[in-house]
Amino acid sequence: MLYSLYEAGYYASAPMRMAARLTRDAWSSPLNPAHNSEFGRGVYAGAELFSTLTRRYGRPEWGIDHVNIDGHDVRVRVNETWSSPWGKLIHFARSTSDMRKAGRRELEPAILIVAPLSGHYATLLRGTVQAFLKDHEVYVTDWANARDVPVLEGRFDFHDFIDHIRIMLRQLGPRPHVLAVCQPGPPVLAAAALMAEDNEDSRPMTMTFMGSPIDARLSPTVTNRLAEEKPFTWFQNNMIDTVPAPYPGMGRRVYPGFVQLASFMTMNLERHQEAHLKYLHQLMDGDGDGAEQHLAFYDEYLAVLDLTEEFYLQTIDVVFQSYLLPKGELMHRGRLVRPDLIRDIGLLTVEGENDDISGIGQTQAAHALCSGLPDAFKEDYVQPHVGHYGVFNGRRFREQIYPKVRAFIAQGEAGFDKARAAA
């Protein structure tokens, strides 16, 4: 019912949205003699803000067609190398000839960047991808919007997510590297543990977890407390709705993206209000650069996708209420997941000092779970002065965090200096 009301509200506001766009165009046109007056700029800014706040935000484009490597412009082509109804494996293939010109003649380490399936599209990791493209063959998980998957395609749950990670890692060949950003931490660790136990050739050489709720009991945040305080039935009854027509997934039960977005916005409501007020003033002052930066951020931030009912509810249960992985009780397809059996996969954990989504300690918990790993294979890093988003994007990520991850991967390629000279 909520989903249908949301859709009805969007279409009901269409006339006002169209009127706002016409007003915006009329008062921004150089043919309007008053377009540059204080009154004209004010009307234009108000109309533009209304139009921006009420429009739909679709799946963003990656917009990565080149990367600068050692002063050389290297062309990048985005290829789909594997897919299922629930996701695609995207390869950012760098031009071989351009790589030779840049002096890179050897095959560089392949890394699978596992994007979170928690409301935003994988393009939220655009900055992450751009950083890794300088030194790696980059692959990214691009998850589907559940509302676009027909009911006939079946279900997609927490255990299907684990299976997808295993399948995707196999596409990269022997001993790739894997990086999980936020939500995928627990299922990626589970996939690595299962692959290690089976001694698969494609088990990761290193695994990096960034701001991941490996053990959500530690340093609980507002998000964790909500999951703990509300009974499981509350999430079933209040967070789930049915996809309406005309979407391909009509009839599918989902956790709607707009509900998740409302949660995101509410957590930092004052900050978002200030940002939009600043945007209004930038429009009125003719500050084009500032307005473009605002739009670039919110074009990404406001683009959300739906999660299947089963995936969302299982994540609430497994990760945030029952804590099955850290308690050693997670079962996958009838098998107990045992991170303690991991013997030769490097483990790097990265956390942000000011992370208000995954508190400090939640990601570090992976070290205790991987008790079979020698200390030579483990490393932990806490980045000062960054929140959750800054762990995988922004200036401090590029200048301080990424170099540490790159160095850790290089150590893995070198056998961690032969396990730190056999300890």
Short mmCIF file of N, CA, C and O in Angstrom, two decimals, residues 100-225:
data_model
loop_
_atom_site.label_atom_id
_atom_site.label_comp_id
_atom_site.label_asym_id
_atom_site.label_seq_id
_atom_site.Cartn_x
_atom_site.Cartn_y
_atom_site.Cartn_z
N ARG A 100 50.74 -0.11 -22.21
CA ARG A 100 52.15 -0.26 -22.63
C ARG A 100 52.84 1.10 -22.69
O ARG A 100 54.00 1.25 -22.30
N LYS A 101 52.10 2.09 -23.21
CA LYS A 101 52.66 3.44 -23.28
C LYS A 101 52.95 3.99 -21.89
O LYS A 101 53.87 4.80 -21.71
N ALA A 102 52.15 3.55 -20.92
CA ALA A 102 52.35 4.00 -19.54
C ALA A 102 53.43 3.18 -18.83
O ALA A 102 53.69 3.39 -17.64
N GLY A 103 54.04 2.23 -19.56
CA GLY A 103 55.11 1.43 -18.97
C GLY A 103 54.63 0.25 -18.17
O GLY A 103 55.40 -0.38 -17.44
N ARG A 104 53.34 -0.07 -18.28
CA ARG A 104 52.79 -1.22 -17.55
C ARG A 104 52.64 -2.38 -18.53
O ARG A 104 51.68 -2.45 -19.30
N ARG A 105 53.56 -3.30 -18.49
CA ARG A 105 53.55 -4.40 -19.45
C ARG A 105 53.12 -5.73 -18.83
O ARG A 105 52.75 -6.66 -19.54
N GLU A 106 53.19 -5.82 -17.52
CA GLU A 106 52.81 -7.06 -16.85
C GLU A 106 51.35 -7.01 -16.44
O GLU A 106 50.78 -5.95 -16.18
N LEU A 107 50.73 -8.19 -16.35
CA LEU A 107 49.34 -8.29 -15.92
C LEU A 107 49.26 -7.89 -14.45
O LEU A 107 49.99 -8.41 -13.61
N GLU A 108 48.38 -6.94 -14.14
CA GLU A 108 48.28 -6.45 -12.77
C GLU A 108 47.21 -7.22 -12.01
O GLU A 108 46.31 -7.82 -12.59
N PRO A 109 47.28 -7.22 -10.66
CA PRO A 109 46.38 -8.04 -9.84
C PRO A 109 44.91 -7.71 -10.12
O PRO A 109 44.52 -6.55 -10.23
N ALA A 110 44.10 -8.76 -10.20
CA ALA A 110 42.66 -8.60 -10.39
C ALA A 110 41.99 -8.48 -9.03
O ALA A 110 42.29 -9.25 -8.10
N ILE A 111 41.07 -7.53 -8.92
CA ILE A 111 40.36 -7.34 -7.66
C ILE A 111 38.87 -7.24 -7.92
O ILE A 111 38.44 -6.56 -8.86
N LEU A 112 38.10 -7.92 -7.09
CA LEU A 112 36.64 -7.82 -7.13
C LEU A 112 36.21 -6.87 -6.03
O LEU A 112 36.42 -7.14 -4.84
N ILE A 113 35.63 -5.74 -6.41
CA ILE A 113 35.08 -4.79 -5.44
C ILE A 113 33.61 -5.11 -5.28
O ILE A 113 32.83 -4.99 -6.23
N VAL A 114 33.23 -5.55 -4.09
CA VAL A 114 31.84 -5.95 -3.83
C VAL A 114 31.08 -4.74 -3.29
O VAL A 114 31.32 -4.28 -2.17
N ALA A 115 30.19 -4.23 -4.13
CA ALA A 115 29.40 -3.06 -3.75
C ALA A 115 28.32 -3.45 -2.76
O ALA A 115 27.80 -4.57 -2.80
N PRO A 116 27.95 -2.55 -1.87
CA PRO A 116 26.88 -2.87 -0.92
C PRO A 116 25.53 -2.99 -1.61
O PRO A 116 25.25 -2.26 -2.56
N LEU A 117 24.73 -3.91 -1.13
CA LEU A 117 23.34 -4.02 -1.55
C LEU A 117 22.50 -3.53 -0.38
O LEU A 117 21.93 -4.30 0.40
N SER A 118 22.45 -2.22 -0.23
CA SER A 118 21.79 -1.63 0.93
C SER A 118 21.03 -0.36 0.59
O SER A 118 20.75 0.45 1.46
N GLY A 119 20.69 -0.20 -0.68
CA GLY A 119 19.87 0.95 -1.06
C GLY A 119 20.42 1.76 -2.20
O GLY A 119 19.66 2.25 -3.02
N HIS A 120 21.75 1.91 -2.28
CA HIS A 120 22.34 2.69 -3.36
C HIS A 120 22.89 1.78 -4.45
O HIS A 120 23.17 0.60 -4.22
N TYR A 121 23.07 2.36 -5.63
CA TYR A 121 23.65 1.62 -6.74
C TYR A 121 25.16 1.51 -6.57
O TYR A 121 25.77 2.25 -5.81
N ALA A 122 25.74 0.57 -7.32
CA ALA A 122 27.18 0.34 -7.23
C ALA A 122 27.99 1.56 -7.64
O ALA A 122 29.15 1.71 -7.24
N THR A 123 27.40 2.46 -8.42
CA THR A 123 28.11 3.66 -8.86
C THR A 123 28.51 4.56 -7.70
O THR A 123 29.32 5.48 -7.88
N LEU A 124 27.97 4.31 -6.51
CA LEU A 124 28.40 5.05 -5.33
C LEU A 124 29.90 4.85 -5.10
O LEU A 124 30.55 5.68 -4.45
N LEU A 125 30.44 3.76 -5.66
CA LEU A 125 31.86 3.43 -5.50
C LEU A 125 32.70 3.93 -6.67
O LEU A 125 33.80 3.43 -6.90
N ARG A 126 32.20 4.90 -7.40
CA ARG A 126 32.93 5.41 -8.56
C ARG A 126 34.34 5.85 -8.18
O ARG A 126 35.32 5.52 -8.86
N GLY A 127 34.47 6.59 -7.10
CA GLY A 127 35.79 7.05 -6.67
C GLY A 127 36.69 5.89 -6.25
O GLY A 127 37.91 5.93 -6.47
N THR A 128 36.10 4.87 -5.66
CA THR A 128 36.86 3.68 -5.27
C THR A 128 37.43 3.00 -6.51
O THR A 128 38.60 2.63 -6.56
N VAL A 129 36.57 2.83 -7.52
CA VAL A 129 36.99 2.20 -8.76
C VAL A 129 38.11 2.99 -9.43
O VAL A 129 39.11 2.43 -9.88
N GLN A 130 37.95 4.30 -9.50
CA GLN A 130 38.95 5.14 -10.16
C GLN A 130 40.32 5.02 -9.49
O GLN A 130 41.35 5.03 -10.16
N ALA A 131 40.32 4.89 -8.16
CA ALA A 131 41.60 4.75 -7.46
C ALA A 131 42.25 3.41 -7.79
O ALA A 131 43.44 3.35 -8.11
N PHE A 132 41.49 2.33 -7.75
CA PHE A 132 42.06 1.00 -7.98
C PHE A 132 42.46 0.78 -9.43
O PHE A 132 43.33 -0.06 -9.71
N LEU A 133 41.85 1.51 -10.36
CA LEU A 133 42.19 1.34 -11.77
C LEU A 133 43.64 1.71 -12.08
O LEU A 133 44.19 1.27 -13.08
N LYS A 134 44.27 2.46 -11.23
CA LYS A 134 45.66 2.86 -11.47
C LYS A 134 46.62 1.69 -11.34
O LYS A 134 47.72 1.73 -11.90
N ASP A 135 46.22 0.65 -10.61
CA ASP A 135 47.17 -0.43 -10.33
C ASP A 135 46.58 -1.83 -10.44
O ASP A 135 47.29 -2.81 -10.17
N HIS A 136 45.30 -1.96 -10.83
CA HIS A 136 44.66 -3.26 -10.79
C HIS A 136 43.69 -3.46 -11.96
O HIS A 136 43.21 -2.49 -12.56
N GLU A 137 43.41 -4.74 -12.25
CA GLU A 137 42.30 -5.09 -13.12
C GLU A 137 41.06 -5.10 -12.24
O GLU A 137 40.94 -5.95 -11.34
N VAL A 138 40.16 -4.17 -12.46
CA VAL A 138 39.06 -3.94 -11.53
C VAL A 138 37.75 -4.56 -12.03
O VAL A 138 37.33 -4.31 -13.17
N TYR A 139 37.12 -5.33 -11.15
CA TYR A 139 35.80 -5.89 -11.39
C TYR A 139 34.89 -5.42 -10.26
O TYR A 139 35.32 -5.32 -9.10
N VAL A 140 33.62 -5.17 -10.58
CA VAL A 140 32.69 -4.65 -9.59
C VAL A 140 31.35 -5.40 -9.70
O VAL A 140 30.89 -5.70 -10.80
N THR A 141 30.74 -5.66 -8.55
CA THR A 141 29.40 -6.23 -8.53
C THR A 141 28.40 -5.11 -8.77
O THR A 141 28.45 -4.08 -8.10
N ASP A 142 27.51 -5.30 -9.70
CA ASP A 142 26.48 -4.29 -10.01
C ASP A 142 25.12 -4.93 -9.77
O ASP A 142 24.59 -5.65 -10.62
N TRP A 143 24.54 -4.71 -8.59
CA TRP A 143 23.33 -5.41 -8.18
C TRP A 143 22.08 -4.84 -8.86
O TRP A 143 22.00 -3.65 -9.15
N ALA A 144 21.11 -5.71 -9.08
CA ALA A 144 19.87 -5.33 -9.75
C ALA A 144 18.90 -4.66 -8.77
O ALA A 144 18.94 -4.91 -7.56
N ASN A 145 18.05 -3.81 -9.32
CA ASN A 145 16.96 -3.22 -8.55
C ASN A 145 15.84 -4.26 -8.50
O ASN A 145 15.31 -4.68 -9.54
N ALA A 146 15.46 -4.70 -7.31
CA ALA A 146 14.50 -5.80 -7.17
C ALA A 146 13.17 -5.51 -7.86
O ALA A 146 12.49 -6.44 -8.30
N ARG A 147 12.79 -4.24 -7.96
CA ARG A 147 11.51 -3.93 -8.59
C ARG A 147 11.54 -4.20 -10.09
O ARG A 147 10.48 -4.25 -10.74
N ASP A 148 12.74 -4.36 -10.66
CA ASP A 148 12.87 -4.60 -12.09
C ASP A 148 13.04 -6.08 -12.43
O ASP A 148 13.22 -6.43 -13.59
N VAL A 149 13.00 -6.95 -11.42
CA VAL A 149 13.19 -8.39 -11.64
C VAL A 149 11.83 -9.08 -11.54
O VAL A 149 11.21 -9.08 -10.47
N PRO A 150 11.34 -9.68 -12.62
CA PRO A 150 10.03 -10.33 -12.59
C PRO A 150 9.95 -11.41 -11.52
O PRO A 150 10.94 -12.08 -11.21
N VAL A 151 8.76 -11.58 -10.98
CA VAL A 151 8.54 -12.57 -9.92
C VAL A 151 8.93 -13.97 -10.38
O VAL A 151 9.39 -14.80 -9.59
N LEU A 152 8.78 -14.25 -11.68
CA LEU A 152 9.10 -15.57 -12.22
C LEU A 152 10.58 -15.92 -12.08
O LEU A 152 10.97 -17.09 -12.19
N GLU A 153 11.43 -14.92 -11.83
CA GLU A 153 12.86 -15.18 -11.65
C GLU A 153 13.18 -15.74 -10.28
O GLU A 153 14.33 -16.09 -10.00
N GLY A 154 12.19 -15.83 -9.40
CA GLY A 154 12.39 -16.43 -8.09
C GLY A 154 12.91 -15.46 -7.05
O GLY A 154 12.82 -14.24 -7.21
N ARG A 155 13.48 -16.01 -5.99
CA ARG A 155 13.91 -15.23 -4.84
C ARG A 155 15.40 -14.92 -4.88
O ARG A 155 16.15 -15.54 -5.64
N PHE A 156 15.81 -13.98 -4.05
CA PHE A 156 17.23 -13.67 -3.87
C PHE A 156 17.42 -13.32 -2.41
O PHE A 156 16.90 -12.32 -1.92
N ASP A 157 18.17 -14.18 -1.69
CA ASP A 157 18.34 -13.95 -0.26
C ASP A 157 19.81 -13.85 0.12
O ASP A 157 20.69 -13.79 -0.73
N PHE A 158 20.06 -13.84 1.42
CA PHE A 158 21.42 -13.67 1.95
C PHE A 158 22.35 -14.77 1.43
O PHE A 158 23.52 -14.52 1.10
N HIS A 159 21.84 -15.97 1.32
CA HIS A 159 22.66 -17.10 0.88
C HIS A 159 22.89 -17.06 -0.63
O HIS A 159 23.95 -17.49 -1.10
N ASP A 160 21.94 -16.54 -1.37
CA ASP A 160 22.17 -16.32 -2.80
C ASP A 160 23.27 -15.29 -3.01
O ASP A 160 24.06 -15.38 -3.97
N PHE A 161 23.33 -14.29 -2.15
CA PHE A 161 24.39 -13.28 -2.21
C PHE A 161 25.76 -13.96 -2.05
O PHE A 161 26.70 -13.69 -2.81
N ILE A 162 25.87 -14.85 -1.08
CA ILE A 162 27.13 -15.58 -0.87
C ILE A 162 27.49 -16.37 -2.12
O ILE A 162 28.64 -16.37 -2.58
N ASP A 163 26.50 -17.07 -2.69
CA ASP A 163 26.75 -17.86 -3.90
C ASP A 163 27.21 -16.98 -5.06
O ASP A 163 28.10 -17.37 -5.83
N HIS A 164 26.62 -15.80 -5.19
CA HIS A 164 27.01 -14.88 -6.26
C HIS A 164 28.47 -14.45 -6.11
O HIS A 164 29.20 -14.35 -7.10
N ILE A 165 28.89 -14.19 -4.88
CA ILE A 165 30.28 -13.78 -4.65
C ILE A 165 31.23 -14.90 -5.07
O ILE A 165 32.25 -14.66 -5.74
N ARG A 166 30.91 -16.12 -4.72
CA ARG A 166 31.76 -17.26 -5.08
C ARG A 166 31.85 -17.40 -6.61
O ARG A 166 32.93 -17.61 -7.16
N ILE A 167 30.71 -17.30 -7.27
CA ILE A 167 30.69 -17.43 -8.73
C ILE A 167 31.50 -16.32 -9.38
O ILE A 167 32.29 -16.55 -10.31
N MET A 168 31.32 -15.09 -8.89
CA MET A 168 32.03 -13.96 -9.49
C MET A 168 33.54 -14.07 -9.29
O MET A 168 34.32 -13.75 -10.18
N LEU A 169 33.96 -14.51 -8.12
CA LEU A 169 35.39 -14.67 -7.88
C LEU A 169 35.99 -15.69 -8.85
O LEU A 169 37.13 -15.53 -9.31
N ARG A 170 35.23 -16.71 -9.19
CA ARG A 170 35.72 -17.72 -10.13
C ARG A 170 35.94 -17.13 -11.52
O ARG A 170 36.79 -17.61 -12.28
N GLN A 171 35.19 -16.09 -11.86
CA GLN A 171 35.34 -15.47 -13.17
C GLN A 171 36.67 -14.74 -13.29
O GLN A 171 37.15 -14.49 -14.40
N LEU A 172 37.28 -14.38 -12.15
CA LEU A 172 38.53 -13.61 -12.17
C LEU A 172 39.76 -14.49 -12.29
O LEU A 172 40.88 -13.98 -12.45
N GLY A 173 39.58 -15.80 -12.19
CA GLY A 173 40.73 -16.69 -12.30
C GLY A 173 41.32 -17.04 -10.95
O GLY A 173 40.74 -16.75 -9.90
N PRO A 174 42.50 -17.67 -10.94
CA PRO A 174 43.11 -18.12 -9.69
C PRO A 174 43.59 -16.98 -8.80
O PRO A 174 44.16 -16.01 -9.27
N ARG A 175 43.29 -17.10 -7.53
CA ARG A 175 43.75 -16.23 -6.46
C ARG A 175 43.59 -14.73 -6.75
O ARG A 175 44.55 -13.96 -6.73
N PRO A 176 42.36 -14.29 -6.98
CA PRO A 176 42.13 -12.85 -7.12
C PRO A 176 42.11 -12.19 -5.74
O PRO A 176 42.29 -12.85 -4.71
N HIS A 177 41.87 -10.91 -5.72
CA HIS A 177 41.72 -10.16 -4.48
C HIS A 177 40.28 -9.69 -4.39
O HIS A 177 39.61 -9.49 -5.41
N VAL A 178 39.79 -9.51 -3.17
CA VAL A 178 38.40 -9.08 -3.00
C VAL A 178 38.35 -7.97 -1.96
O VAL A 178 39.10 -8.00 -0.97
N LEU A 179 37.50 -6.99 -2.21
CA LEU A 179 37.29 -5.88 -1.29
C LEU A 179 35.80 -5.71 -1.07
O LEU A 179 35.04 -5.58 -2.03
N ALA A 180 35.38 -5.72 0.19
CA ALA A 180 33.96 -5.55 0.53
C ALA A 180 33.76 -4.21 1.22
O ALA A 180 34.45 -3.90 2.20
N VAL A 181 32.84 -3.43 0.70
CA VAL A 181 32.55 -2.11 1.26
C VAL A 181 31.24 -2.18 2.04
O VAL A 181 30.17 -2.42 1.47
N CYS A 182 31.33 -2.03 3.34
CA CYS A 182 30.18 -1.96 4.23
C CYS A 182 29.40 -3.28 4.26
O CYS A 182 29.93 -4.32 4.61
N GLN A 183 28.12 -3.24 3.87
CA GLN A 183 27.18 -4.37 4.06
C GLN A 183 27.71 -5.72 3.61
O GLN A 183 27.45 -6.74 4.27
N PRO A 184 28.44 -5.85 2.49
CA PRO A 184 28.83 -7.19 2.03
C PRO A 184 29.87 -7.89 2.90
O PRO A 184 30.19 -9.05 2.63
N GLY A 185 30.40 -7.22 3.92
CA GLY A 185 31.44 -7.83 4.72
C GLY A 185 31.13 -9.24 5.19
O GLY A 185 31.88 -10.19 4.91
N PRO A 186 30.02 -9.44 5.92
CA PRO A 186 29.71 -10.79 6.41
C PRO A 186 29.55 -11.84 5.31
O PRO A 186 30.16 -12.91 5.40
N PRO A 187 28.75 -11.58 4.24
CA PRO A 187 28.65 -12.61 3.20
C PRO A 187 29.95 -12.84 2.43
O PRO A 187 30.22 -13.97 2.00
N VAL A 188 30.78 -11.81 2.26
CA VAL A 188 32.06 -12.00 1.57
C VAL A 188 33.00 -12.84 2.43
O VAL A 188 33.69 -13.75 1.92
N LEU A 189 33.03 -12.58 3.73
CA LEU A 189 33.85 -13.40 4.62
C LEU A 189 33.35 -14.85 4.62
O LEU A 189 34.16 -15.79 4.62
N ALA A 190 32.04 -15.03 4.58
CA ALA A 190 31.48 -16.38 4.53
C ALA A 190 31.89 -17.08 3.23
O ALA A 190 32.28 -18.25 3.24
N ALA A 191 31.81 -16.35 2.11
CA ALA A 191 32.20 -16.94 0.82
C ALA A 191 33.67 -17.33 0.83
O ALA A 191 34.05 -18.42 0.36
N ALA A 192 34.53 -16.47 1.37
CA ALA A 192 35.95 -16.76 1.42
C ALA A 192 36.23 -17.98 2.30
O ALA A 192 37.09 -18.82 1.96
N ALA A 193 35.50 -18.08 3.42
CA ALA A 193 35.69 -19.22 4.32
C ALA A 193 35.31 -20.52 3.64
O ALA A 193 36.01 -21.54 3.77
N LEU A 194 34.20 -20.52 2.92
CA LEU A 194 33.75 -21.73 2.22
C LEU A 194 34.73 -22.11 1.11
O LEU A 194 35.04 -23.29 0.92
N MET A 195 35.23 -21.12 0.38
CA MET A 195 36.19 -21.39 -0.69
C MET A 195 37.51 -21.89 -0.14
O MET A 195 38.17 -22.76 -0.73
N ALA A 196 37.90 -21.36 1.02
CA ALA A 196 39.14 -21.81 1.65
C ALA A 196 39.00 -23.26 2.13
O ALA A 196 39.91 -24.08 1.95
N GLU A 197 37.86 -23.55 2.72
CA GLU A 197 37.63 -24.92 3.20
C GLU A 197 37.64 -25.92 2.04
O GLU A 197 38.13 -27.05 2.18
N ASP A 198 37.11 -25.49 0.89
CA ASP A 198 37.08 -26.36 -0.29
C ASP A 198 38.37 -26.31 -1.09
O ASP A 198 38.50 -26.99 -2.11
N ASN A 199 39.31 -25.47 -0.63
CA ASN A 199 40.61 -25.31 -1.31
C ASN A 199 40.43 -24.95 -2.78
O ASN A 199 41.13 -25.48 -3.67
N GLU A 200 39.51 -24.04 -3.07
CA GLU A 200 39.24 -23.63 -4.45
C GLU A 200 40.41 -22.82 -5.01
O GLU A 200 41.01 -22.00 -4.31
N ASP A 201 40.70 -23.03 -6.28
CA ASP A 201 41.77 -22.28 -6.92
C ASP A 201 41.48 -20.78 -6.94
O ASP A 201 42.40 -19.96 -6.95
N SER A 202 40.19 -20.42 -6.96
CA SER A 202 39.80 -19.02 -7.04
C SER A 202 39.52 -18.40 -5.68
O SER A 202 38.92 -17.31 -5.60
N ARG A 203 39.93 -19.06 -4.61
CA ARG A 203 39.77 -18.42 -3.31
C ARG A 203 40.63 -17.15 -3.30
O ARG A 203 41.69 -17.11 -3.96
N PRO A 204 40.20 -16.12 -2.60
CA PRO A 204 40.96 -14.86 -2.65
C PRO A 204 42.38 -15.01 -2.14
O PRO A 204 42.67 -15.83 -1.28
N MET A 205 43.27 -14.18 -2.67
CA MET A 205 44.63 -14.09 -2.14
C MET A 205 44.64 -13.13 -0.96
O MET A 205 45.34 -13.35 0.04
N THR A 206 43.85 -12.05 -1.07
CA THR A 206 43.65 -11.13 0.05
C THR A 206 42.18 -10.74 0.08
O THR A 206 41.50 -10.75 -0.95
N MET A 207 41.72 -10.39 1.26
CA MET A 207 40.36 -9.85 1.41
C MET A 207 40.45 -8.60 2.29
O MET A 207 41.11 -8.61 3.34
N THR A 208 39.83 -7.54 1.82
CA THR A 208 39.83 -6.26 2.53
C THR A 208 38.40 -5.89 2.87
O THR A 208 37.52 -5.93 2.02
N PHE A 209 38.18 -5.55 4.12
CA PHE A 209 36.85 -5.15 4.57
C PHE A 209 36.90 -3.70 5.03
O PHE A 209 37.72 -3.33 5.87
N MET A 210 36.00 -2.88 4.47
CA MET A 210 35.95 -1.46 4.79
C MET A 210 34.62 -1.10 5.44
O MET A 210 33.56 -1.24 4.82
N GLY A 211 34.67 -0.68 6.67
CA GLY A 211 33.47 -0.25 7.37
C GLY A 211 32.36 -1.28 7.33
O GLY A 211 31.21 -0.95 7.09
N SER A 212 32.70 -2.55 7.62
CA SER A 212 31.75 -3.65 7.50
C SER A 212 31.26 -4.12 8.86
O SER A 212 32.05 -4.24 9.80
N PRO A 213 29.98 -4.46 8.98
CA PRO A 213 29.43 -4.94 10.26
C PRO A 213 29.69 -6.44 10.46
O PRO A 213 28.75 -7.24 10.53
N ILE A 214 30.97 -6.81 10.56
CA ILE A 214 31.30 -8.22 10.79
C ILE A 214 30.72 -8.68 12.12
O ILE A 214 30.16 -9.77 12.22
N ASP A 215 30.84 -7.85 13.14
CA ASP A 215 30.21 -8.13 14.44
C ASP A 215 29.54 -6.85 14.90
O ASP A 215 30.17 -5.96 15.48
N ALA A 216 28.23 -6.76 14.62
CA ALA A 216 27.48 -5.53 14.89
C ALA A 216 27.21 -5.30 16.37
O ALA A 216 26.62 -4.29 16.75
N ARG A 217 27.64 -6.23 17.22
CA ARG A 217 27.46 -6.04 18.67
C ARG A 217 28.45 -5.01 19.22
O ARG A 217 28.22 -4.44 20.30
N LEU A 218 29.54 -4.78 18.50
CA LEU A 218 30.61 -3.92 18.99
C LEU A 218 30.38 -2.46 18.60
O LEU A 218 29.99 -2.18 17.47
N SER A 219 30.63 -1.55 19.53
CA SER A 219 30.47 -0.11 19.27
C SER A 219 29.18 0.18 18.51
O SER A 219 29.21 0.72 17.40
N PRO A 220 28.03 -0.18 19.07
CA PRO A 220 26.76 -0.03 18.33
C PRO A 220 26.47 1.42 17.95
O PRO A 220 26.72 2.34 18.73
N THR A 221 25.97 1.60 16.75
CA THR A 221 25.58 2.93 16.24
C THR A 221 24.06 3.04 16.27
O THR A 221 23.35 2.12 16.71
N VAL A 222 23.55 4.16 15.78
CA VAL A 222 22.09 4.34 15.73
C VAL A 222 21.44 3.24 14.92
O VAL A 222 20.39 2.70 15.30
N THR A 223 22.08 2.87 13.81
CA THR A 223 21.55 1.80 12.96
C THR A 223 21.47 0.49 13.72
O THR A 223 20.47 -0.23 13.65
N ASN A 224 22.53 0.16 14.45
CA ASN A 224 22.55 -1.08 15.22
C ASN A 224 21.49 -1.08 16.32
O ASN A 224 20.81 -2.09 16.54
N ARG A 225 21.36 0.04 17.00
CA ARG A 225 20.39 0.11 18.10
C ARG A 225 18.97 -0.05 17.59
O ARG A 225 18.13 -0.69 18.25
#
